[in-house]
Short mmCIF file of N, CA and C in Angstrom, two decimals:
data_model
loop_
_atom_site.label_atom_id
_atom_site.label_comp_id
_atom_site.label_asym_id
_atom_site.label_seq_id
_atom_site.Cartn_x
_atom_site.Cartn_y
_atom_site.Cartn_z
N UNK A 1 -9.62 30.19 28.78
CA UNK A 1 -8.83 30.54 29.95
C UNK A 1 -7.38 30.76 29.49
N UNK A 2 -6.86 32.12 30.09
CA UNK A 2 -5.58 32.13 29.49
C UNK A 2 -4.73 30.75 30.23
N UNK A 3 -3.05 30.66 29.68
CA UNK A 3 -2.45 29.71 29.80
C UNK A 3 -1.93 29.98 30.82
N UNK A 4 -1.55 31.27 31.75
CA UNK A 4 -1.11 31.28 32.90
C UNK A 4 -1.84 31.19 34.23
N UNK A 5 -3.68 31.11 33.69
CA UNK A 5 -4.46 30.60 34.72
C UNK A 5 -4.77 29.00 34.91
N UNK A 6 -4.53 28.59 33.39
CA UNK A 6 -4.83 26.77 33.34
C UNK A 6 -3.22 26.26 34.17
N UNK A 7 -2.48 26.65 34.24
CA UNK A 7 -1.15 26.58 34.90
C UNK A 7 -0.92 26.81 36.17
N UNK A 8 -1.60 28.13 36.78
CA UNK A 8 -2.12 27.80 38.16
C UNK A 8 -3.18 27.13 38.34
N UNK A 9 -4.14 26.99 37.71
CA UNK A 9 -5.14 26.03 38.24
C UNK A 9 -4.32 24.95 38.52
N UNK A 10 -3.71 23.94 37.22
CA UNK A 10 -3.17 22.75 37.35
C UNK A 10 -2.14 22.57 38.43
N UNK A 11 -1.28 23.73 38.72
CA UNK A 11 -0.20 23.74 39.95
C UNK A 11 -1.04 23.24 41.47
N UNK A 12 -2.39 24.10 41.23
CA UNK A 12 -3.36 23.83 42.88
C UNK A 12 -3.82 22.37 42.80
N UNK A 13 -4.00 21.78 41.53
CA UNK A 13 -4.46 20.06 41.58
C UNK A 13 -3.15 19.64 41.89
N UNK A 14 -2.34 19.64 41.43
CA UNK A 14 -0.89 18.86 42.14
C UNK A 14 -0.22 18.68 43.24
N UNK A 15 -0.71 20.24 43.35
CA UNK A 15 -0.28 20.29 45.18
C UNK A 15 -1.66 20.07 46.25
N UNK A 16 -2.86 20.01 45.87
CA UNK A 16 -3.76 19.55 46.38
C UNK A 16 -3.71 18.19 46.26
N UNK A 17 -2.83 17.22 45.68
CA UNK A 17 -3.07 15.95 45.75
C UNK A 17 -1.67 15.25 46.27
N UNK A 18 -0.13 16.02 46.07
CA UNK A 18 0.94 15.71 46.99
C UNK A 18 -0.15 15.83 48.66
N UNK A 19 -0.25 16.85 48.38
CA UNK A 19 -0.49 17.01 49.76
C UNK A 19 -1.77 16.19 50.54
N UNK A 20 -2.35 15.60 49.74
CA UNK A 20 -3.35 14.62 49.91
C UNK A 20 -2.73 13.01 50.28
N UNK A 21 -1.23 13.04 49.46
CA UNK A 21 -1.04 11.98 49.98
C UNK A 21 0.07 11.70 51.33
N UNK A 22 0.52 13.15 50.96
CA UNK A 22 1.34 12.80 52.76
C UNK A 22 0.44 12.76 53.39
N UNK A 23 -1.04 13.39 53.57
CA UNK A 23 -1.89 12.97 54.43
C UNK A 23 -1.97 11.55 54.80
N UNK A 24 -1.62 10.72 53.72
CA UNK A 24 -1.86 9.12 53.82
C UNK A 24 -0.89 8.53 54.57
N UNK A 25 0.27 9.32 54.78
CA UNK A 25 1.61 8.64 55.61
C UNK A 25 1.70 9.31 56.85
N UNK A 26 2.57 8.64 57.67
CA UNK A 26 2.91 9.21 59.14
C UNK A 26 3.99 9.55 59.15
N UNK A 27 5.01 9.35 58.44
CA UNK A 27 6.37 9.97 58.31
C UNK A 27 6.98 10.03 56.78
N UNK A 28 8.06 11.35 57.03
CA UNK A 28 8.40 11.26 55.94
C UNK A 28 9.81 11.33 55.86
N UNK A 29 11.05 12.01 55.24
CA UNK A 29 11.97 12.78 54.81
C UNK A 29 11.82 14.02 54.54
N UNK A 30 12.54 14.78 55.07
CA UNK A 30 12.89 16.86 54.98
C UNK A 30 14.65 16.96 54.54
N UNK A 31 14.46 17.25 53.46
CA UNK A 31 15.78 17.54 52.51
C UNK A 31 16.12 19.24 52.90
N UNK A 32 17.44 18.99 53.24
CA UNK A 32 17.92 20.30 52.75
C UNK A 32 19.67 20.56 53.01
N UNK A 33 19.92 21.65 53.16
CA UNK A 33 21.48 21.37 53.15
C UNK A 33 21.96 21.85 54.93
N UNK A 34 23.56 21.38 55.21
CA UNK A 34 23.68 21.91 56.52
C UNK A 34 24.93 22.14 56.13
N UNK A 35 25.86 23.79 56.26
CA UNK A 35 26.89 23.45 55.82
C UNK A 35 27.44 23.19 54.88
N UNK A 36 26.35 23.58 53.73
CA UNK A 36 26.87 23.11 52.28
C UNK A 36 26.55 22.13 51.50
N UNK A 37 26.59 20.95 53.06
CA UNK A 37 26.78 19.26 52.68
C UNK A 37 24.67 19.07 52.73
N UNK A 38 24.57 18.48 51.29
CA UNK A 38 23.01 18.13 51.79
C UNK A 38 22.35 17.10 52.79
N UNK A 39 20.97 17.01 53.23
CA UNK A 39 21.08 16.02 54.76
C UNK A 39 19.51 15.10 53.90
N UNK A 40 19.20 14.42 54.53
CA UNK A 40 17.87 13.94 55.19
C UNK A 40 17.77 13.76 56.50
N UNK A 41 16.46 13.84 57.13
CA UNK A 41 16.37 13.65 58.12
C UNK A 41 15.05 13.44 58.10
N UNK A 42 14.27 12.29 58.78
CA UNK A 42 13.40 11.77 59.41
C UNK A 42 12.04 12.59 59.97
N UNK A 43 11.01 12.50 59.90
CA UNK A 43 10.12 13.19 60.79
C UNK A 43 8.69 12.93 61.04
N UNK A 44 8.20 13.12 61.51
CA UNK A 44 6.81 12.61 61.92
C UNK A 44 5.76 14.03 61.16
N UNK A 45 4.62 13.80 60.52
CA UNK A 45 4.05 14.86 59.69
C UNK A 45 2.65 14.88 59.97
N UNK A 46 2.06 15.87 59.88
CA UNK A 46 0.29 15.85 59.87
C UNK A 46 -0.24 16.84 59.01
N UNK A 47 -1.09 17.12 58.04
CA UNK A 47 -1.35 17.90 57.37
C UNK A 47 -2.32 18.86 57.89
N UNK A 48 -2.20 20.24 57.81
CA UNK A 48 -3.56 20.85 58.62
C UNK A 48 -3.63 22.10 57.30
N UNK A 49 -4.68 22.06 57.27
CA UNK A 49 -5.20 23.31 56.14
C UNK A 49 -4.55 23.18 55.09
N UNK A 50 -3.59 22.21 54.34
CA UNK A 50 -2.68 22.37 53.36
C UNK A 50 -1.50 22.66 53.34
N UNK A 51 -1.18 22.72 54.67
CA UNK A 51 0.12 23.42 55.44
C UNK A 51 1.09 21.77 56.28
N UNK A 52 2.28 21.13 55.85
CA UNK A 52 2.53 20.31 56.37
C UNK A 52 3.64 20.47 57.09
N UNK A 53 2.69 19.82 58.29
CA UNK A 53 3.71 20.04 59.90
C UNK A 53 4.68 18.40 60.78
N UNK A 54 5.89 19.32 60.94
CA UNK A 54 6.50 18.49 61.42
C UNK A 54 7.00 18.29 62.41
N UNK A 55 7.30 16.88 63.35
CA UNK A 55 7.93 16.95 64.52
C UNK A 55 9.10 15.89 64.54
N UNK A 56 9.91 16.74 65.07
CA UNK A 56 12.02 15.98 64.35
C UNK A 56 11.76 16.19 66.12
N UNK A 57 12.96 15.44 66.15
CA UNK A 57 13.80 15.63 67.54
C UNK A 57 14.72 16.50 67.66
N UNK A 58 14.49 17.33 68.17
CA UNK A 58 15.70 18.14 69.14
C UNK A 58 17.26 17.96 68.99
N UNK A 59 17.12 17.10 69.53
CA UNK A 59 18.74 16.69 69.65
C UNK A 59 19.62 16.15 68.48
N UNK A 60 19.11 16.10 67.20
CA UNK A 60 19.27 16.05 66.51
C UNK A 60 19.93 17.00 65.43
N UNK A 61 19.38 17.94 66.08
CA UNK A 61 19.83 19.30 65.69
C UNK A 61 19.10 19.79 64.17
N UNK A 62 18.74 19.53 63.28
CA UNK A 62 18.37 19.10 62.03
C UNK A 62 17.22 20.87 61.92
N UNK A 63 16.66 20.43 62.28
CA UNK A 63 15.59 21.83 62.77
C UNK A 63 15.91 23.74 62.46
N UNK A 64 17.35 23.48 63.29
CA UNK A 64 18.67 24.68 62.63
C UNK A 64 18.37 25.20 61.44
N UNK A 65 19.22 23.76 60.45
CA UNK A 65 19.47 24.29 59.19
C UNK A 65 17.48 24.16 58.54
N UNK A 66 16.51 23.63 58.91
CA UNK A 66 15.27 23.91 58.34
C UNK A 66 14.88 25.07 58.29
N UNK A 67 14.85 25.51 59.68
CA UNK A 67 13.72 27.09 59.75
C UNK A 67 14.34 27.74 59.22
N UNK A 68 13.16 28.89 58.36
CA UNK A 68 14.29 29.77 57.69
C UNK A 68 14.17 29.58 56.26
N UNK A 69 14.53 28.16 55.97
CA UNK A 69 15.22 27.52 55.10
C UNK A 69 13.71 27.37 53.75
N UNK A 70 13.99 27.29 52.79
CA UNK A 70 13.48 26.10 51.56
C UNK A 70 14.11 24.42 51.77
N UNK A 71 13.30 24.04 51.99
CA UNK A 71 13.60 22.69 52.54
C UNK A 71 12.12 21.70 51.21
N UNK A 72 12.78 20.62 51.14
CA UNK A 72 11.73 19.64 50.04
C UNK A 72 11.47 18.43 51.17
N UNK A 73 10.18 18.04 51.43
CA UNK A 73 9.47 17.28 52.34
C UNK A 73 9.26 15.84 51.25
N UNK A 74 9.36 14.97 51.53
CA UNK A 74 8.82 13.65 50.58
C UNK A 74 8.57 12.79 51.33
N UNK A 75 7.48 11.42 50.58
CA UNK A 75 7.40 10.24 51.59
C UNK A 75 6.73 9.66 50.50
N UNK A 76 5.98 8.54 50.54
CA UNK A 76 5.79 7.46 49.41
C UNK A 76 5.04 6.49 49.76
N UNK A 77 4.72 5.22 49.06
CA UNK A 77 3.63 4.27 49.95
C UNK A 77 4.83 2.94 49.56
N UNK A 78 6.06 2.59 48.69
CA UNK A 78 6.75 2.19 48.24
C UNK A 78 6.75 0.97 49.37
N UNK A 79 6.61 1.13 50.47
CA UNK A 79 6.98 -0.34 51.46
C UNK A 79 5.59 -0.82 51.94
N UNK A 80 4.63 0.15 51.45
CA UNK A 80 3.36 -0.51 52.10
C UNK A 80 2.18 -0.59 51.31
N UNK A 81 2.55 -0.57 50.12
CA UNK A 81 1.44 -1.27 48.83
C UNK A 81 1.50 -2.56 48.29
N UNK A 82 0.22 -2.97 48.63
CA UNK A 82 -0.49 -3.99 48.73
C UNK A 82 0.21 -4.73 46.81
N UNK A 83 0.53 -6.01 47.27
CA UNK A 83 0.44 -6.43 45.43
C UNK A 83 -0.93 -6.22 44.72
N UNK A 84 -0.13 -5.50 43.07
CA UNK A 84 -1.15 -5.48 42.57
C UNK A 84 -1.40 -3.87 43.06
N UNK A 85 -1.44 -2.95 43.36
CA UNK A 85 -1.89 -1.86 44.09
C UNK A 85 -0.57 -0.95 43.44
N UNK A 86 -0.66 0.28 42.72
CA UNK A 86 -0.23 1.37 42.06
C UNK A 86 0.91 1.89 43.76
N UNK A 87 2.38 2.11 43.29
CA UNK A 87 3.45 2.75 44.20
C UNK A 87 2.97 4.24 43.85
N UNK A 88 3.65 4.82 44.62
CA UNK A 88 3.55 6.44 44.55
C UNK A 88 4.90 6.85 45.25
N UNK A 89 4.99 8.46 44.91
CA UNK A 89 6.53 8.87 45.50
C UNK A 89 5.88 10.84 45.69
N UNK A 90 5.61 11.51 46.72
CA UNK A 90 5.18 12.76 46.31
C UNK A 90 6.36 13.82 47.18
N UNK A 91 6.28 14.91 46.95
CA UNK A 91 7.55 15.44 47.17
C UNK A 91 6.75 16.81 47.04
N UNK A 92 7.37 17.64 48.29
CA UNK A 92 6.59 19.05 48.34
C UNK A 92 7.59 19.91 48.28
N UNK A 93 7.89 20.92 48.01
CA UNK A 93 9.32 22.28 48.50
C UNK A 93 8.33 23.53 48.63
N UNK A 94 8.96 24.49 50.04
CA UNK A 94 8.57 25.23 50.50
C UNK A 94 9.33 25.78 51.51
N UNK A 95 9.13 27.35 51.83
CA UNK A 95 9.63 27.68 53.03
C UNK A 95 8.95 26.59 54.09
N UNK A 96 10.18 26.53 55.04
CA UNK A 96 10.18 25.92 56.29
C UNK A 96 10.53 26.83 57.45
N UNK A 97 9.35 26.55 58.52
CA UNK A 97 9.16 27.70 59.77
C UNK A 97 8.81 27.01 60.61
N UNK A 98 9.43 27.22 62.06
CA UNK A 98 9.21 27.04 63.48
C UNK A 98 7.71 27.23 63.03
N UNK A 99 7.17 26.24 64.07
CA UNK A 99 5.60 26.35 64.54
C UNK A 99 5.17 26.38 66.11
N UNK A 100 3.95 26.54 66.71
CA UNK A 100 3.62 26.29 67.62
C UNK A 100 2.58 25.48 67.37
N UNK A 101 2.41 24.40 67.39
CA UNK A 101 1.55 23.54 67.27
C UNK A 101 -0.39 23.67 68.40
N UNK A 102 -1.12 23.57 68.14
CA UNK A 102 -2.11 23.89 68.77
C UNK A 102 -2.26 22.74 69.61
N UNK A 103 -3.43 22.47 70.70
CA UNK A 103 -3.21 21.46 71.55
C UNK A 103 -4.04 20.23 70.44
N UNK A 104 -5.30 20.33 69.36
CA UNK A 104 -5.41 19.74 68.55
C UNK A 104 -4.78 19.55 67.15
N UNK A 105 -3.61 20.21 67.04
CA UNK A 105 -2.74 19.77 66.01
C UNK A 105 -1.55 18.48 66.85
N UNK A 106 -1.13 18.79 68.10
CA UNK A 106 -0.51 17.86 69.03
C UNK A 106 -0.97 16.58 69.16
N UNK A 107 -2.86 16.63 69.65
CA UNK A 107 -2.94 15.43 69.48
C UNK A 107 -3.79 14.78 68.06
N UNK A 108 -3.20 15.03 66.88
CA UNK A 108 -2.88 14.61 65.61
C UNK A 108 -1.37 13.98 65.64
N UNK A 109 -0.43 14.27 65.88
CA UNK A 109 0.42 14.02 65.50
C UNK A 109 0.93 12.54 66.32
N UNK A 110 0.30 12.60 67.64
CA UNK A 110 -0.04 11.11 68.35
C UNK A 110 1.15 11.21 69.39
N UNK A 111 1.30 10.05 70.03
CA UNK A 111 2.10 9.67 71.28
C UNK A 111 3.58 9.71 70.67
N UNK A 112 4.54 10.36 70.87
CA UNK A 112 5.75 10.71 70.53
C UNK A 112 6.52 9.62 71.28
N UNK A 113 7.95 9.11 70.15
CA UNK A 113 8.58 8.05 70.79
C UNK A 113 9.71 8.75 72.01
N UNK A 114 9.74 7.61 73.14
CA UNK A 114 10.66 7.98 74.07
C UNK A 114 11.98 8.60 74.28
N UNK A 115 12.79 7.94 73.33
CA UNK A 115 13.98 7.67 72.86
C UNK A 115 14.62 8.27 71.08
N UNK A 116 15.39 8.85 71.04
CA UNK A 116 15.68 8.88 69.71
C UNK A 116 17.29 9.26 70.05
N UNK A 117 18.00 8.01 69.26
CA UNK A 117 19.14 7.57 69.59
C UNK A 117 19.93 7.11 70.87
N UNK A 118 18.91 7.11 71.67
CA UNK A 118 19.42 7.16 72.83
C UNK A 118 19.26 7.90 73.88
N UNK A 119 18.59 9.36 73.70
CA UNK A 119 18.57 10.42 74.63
C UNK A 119 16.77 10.44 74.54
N UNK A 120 16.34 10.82 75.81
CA UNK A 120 14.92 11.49 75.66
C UNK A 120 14.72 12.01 74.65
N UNK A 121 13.36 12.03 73.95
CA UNK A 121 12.55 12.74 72.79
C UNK A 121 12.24 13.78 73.11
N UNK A 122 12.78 15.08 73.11
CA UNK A 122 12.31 16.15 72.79
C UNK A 122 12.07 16.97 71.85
N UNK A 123 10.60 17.18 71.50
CA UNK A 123 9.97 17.67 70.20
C UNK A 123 10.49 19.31 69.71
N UNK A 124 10.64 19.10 68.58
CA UNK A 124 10.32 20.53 67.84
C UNK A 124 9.33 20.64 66.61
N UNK A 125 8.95 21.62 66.29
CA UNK A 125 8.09 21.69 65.49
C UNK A 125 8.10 22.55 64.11
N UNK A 126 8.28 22.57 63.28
CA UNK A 126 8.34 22.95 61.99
C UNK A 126 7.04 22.88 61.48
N UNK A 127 6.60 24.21 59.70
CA UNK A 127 5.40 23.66 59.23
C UNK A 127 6.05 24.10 57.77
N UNK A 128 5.48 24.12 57.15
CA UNK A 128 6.04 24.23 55.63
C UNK A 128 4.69 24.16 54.36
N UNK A 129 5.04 25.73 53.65
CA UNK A 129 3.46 25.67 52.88
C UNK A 129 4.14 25.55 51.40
N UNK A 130 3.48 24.40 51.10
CA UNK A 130 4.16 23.97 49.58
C UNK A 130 3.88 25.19 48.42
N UNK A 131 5.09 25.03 48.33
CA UNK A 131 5.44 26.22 46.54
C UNK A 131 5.39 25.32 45.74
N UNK A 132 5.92 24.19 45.57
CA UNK A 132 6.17 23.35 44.14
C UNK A 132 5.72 22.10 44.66
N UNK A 133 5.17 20.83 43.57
CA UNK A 133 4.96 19.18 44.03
C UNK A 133 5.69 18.79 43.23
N UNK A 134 6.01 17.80 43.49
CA UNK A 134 5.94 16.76 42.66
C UNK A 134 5.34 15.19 42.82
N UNK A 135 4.32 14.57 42.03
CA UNK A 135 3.90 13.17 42.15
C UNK A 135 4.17 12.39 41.34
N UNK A 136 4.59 11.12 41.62
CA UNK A 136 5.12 9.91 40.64
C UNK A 136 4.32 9.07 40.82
N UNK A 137 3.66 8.03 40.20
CA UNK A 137 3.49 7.02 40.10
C UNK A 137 3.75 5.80 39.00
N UNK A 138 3.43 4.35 39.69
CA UNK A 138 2.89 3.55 38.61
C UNK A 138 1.53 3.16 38.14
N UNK A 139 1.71 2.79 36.65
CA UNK A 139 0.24 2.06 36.31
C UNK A 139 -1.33 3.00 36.51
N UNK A 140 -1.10 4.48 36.56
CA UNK A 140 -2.07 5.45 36.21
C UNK A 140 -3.10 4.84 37.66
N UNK A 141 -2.40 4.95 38.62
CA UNK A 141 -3.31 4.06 39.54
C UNK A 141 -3.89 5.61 40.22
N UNK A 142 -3.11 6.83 40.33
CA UNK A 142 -3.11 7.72 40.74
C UNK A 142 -4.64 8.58 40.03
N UNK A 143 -4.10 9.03 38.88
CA UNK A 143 -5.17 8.95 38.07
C UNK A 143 -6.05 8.99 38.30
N UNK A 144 -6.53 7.64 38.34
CA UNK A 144 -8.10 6.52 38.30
C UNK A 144 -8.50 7.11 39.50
N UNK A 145 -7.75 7.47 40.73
CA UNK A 145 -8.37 7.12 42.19
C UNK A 145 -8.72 8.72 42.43
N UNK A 146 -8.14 9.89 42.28
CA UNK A 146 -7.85 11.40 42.10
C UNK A 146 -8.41 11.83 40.87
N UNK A 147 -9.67 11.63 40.43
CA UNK A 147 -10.25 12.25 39.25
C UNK A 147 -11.01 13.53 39.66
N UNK A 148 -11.42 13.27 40.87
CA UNK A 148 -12.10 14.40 40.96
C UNK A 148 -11.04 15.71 41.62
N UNK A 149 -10.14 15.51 42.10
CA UNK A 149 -8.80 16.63 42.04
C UNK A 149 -8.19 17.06 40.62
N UNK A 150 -7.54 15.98 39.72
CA UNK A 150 -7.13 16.08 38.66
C UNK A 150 -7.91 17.05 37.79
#
């Protein structure tokens, strides 16, 4: 196999397995810049077809500088692995685009909080189809568990 097909092959296991593990989380971080100045911001995520979708608040404004945008999505298991149990850190970049969410992609994403900062929760929706991953771990725990992706 030439080297620029073992290179996409290997690019589709990486991003088939970032994207396997934001499946495992309910929220993440969406990096990008506003103004120059770079941001994070918060968001609630669901994975559908390989495509990861998000719902930020409104009022937040954050959404703006996304659509449109190349924006890098990340999240991690870092606060909720078990001792003894392999950390992880995965990180996606991709165009980022307004979505319309379907009425079963909606209820994936679950009961939306009331409040965010203070004002009613009003949703927006973003989706984002990964160009690049990146996955970290410790202790080859990743590995062992993802052989048949790897």
């Amino acid at each position: 196999m030439p080297t620029d097909e073992r290179t996409a092959d290997k690019r589709s296991a990486d991003e088939q397995l970032a994207v396997e593990l934001i499946g495992r989380t309910d929220y993440g971080r969406v990096a990008t810049s506003m103004r120059a100045l770079p941001f994070l911001a918060f968001a609630r995520h669901i994975v559908v077809d390989g495509r990861v979708l998000l719902r930020m608040p409104r009022n937040c404004g954050y959404h703006r500088a996304c659509a449109g945008s190349v924006v890098a999505y990340g999240t991690d298991n870092l606060s909720s692995a078990r001792p003894g149990e392999s950390v992880w850190s995965v990180q996606i970049v991709g165009q980022c685009e307004s979505v319309e969410p379907t009425a079963a992609e909606l209820e994936l994403f679950g009961p939306a909080p009331r409040l965010v900062d203070g004002e009613p929760f009003e949703p927006v929706y973003l989706g984002i189809d990964p160009q690049f991953s990146t996955v970290h771990s410790t202790d080859g725990g990743l590995e062992r568990q993802f052989q048949h992706i790897l």
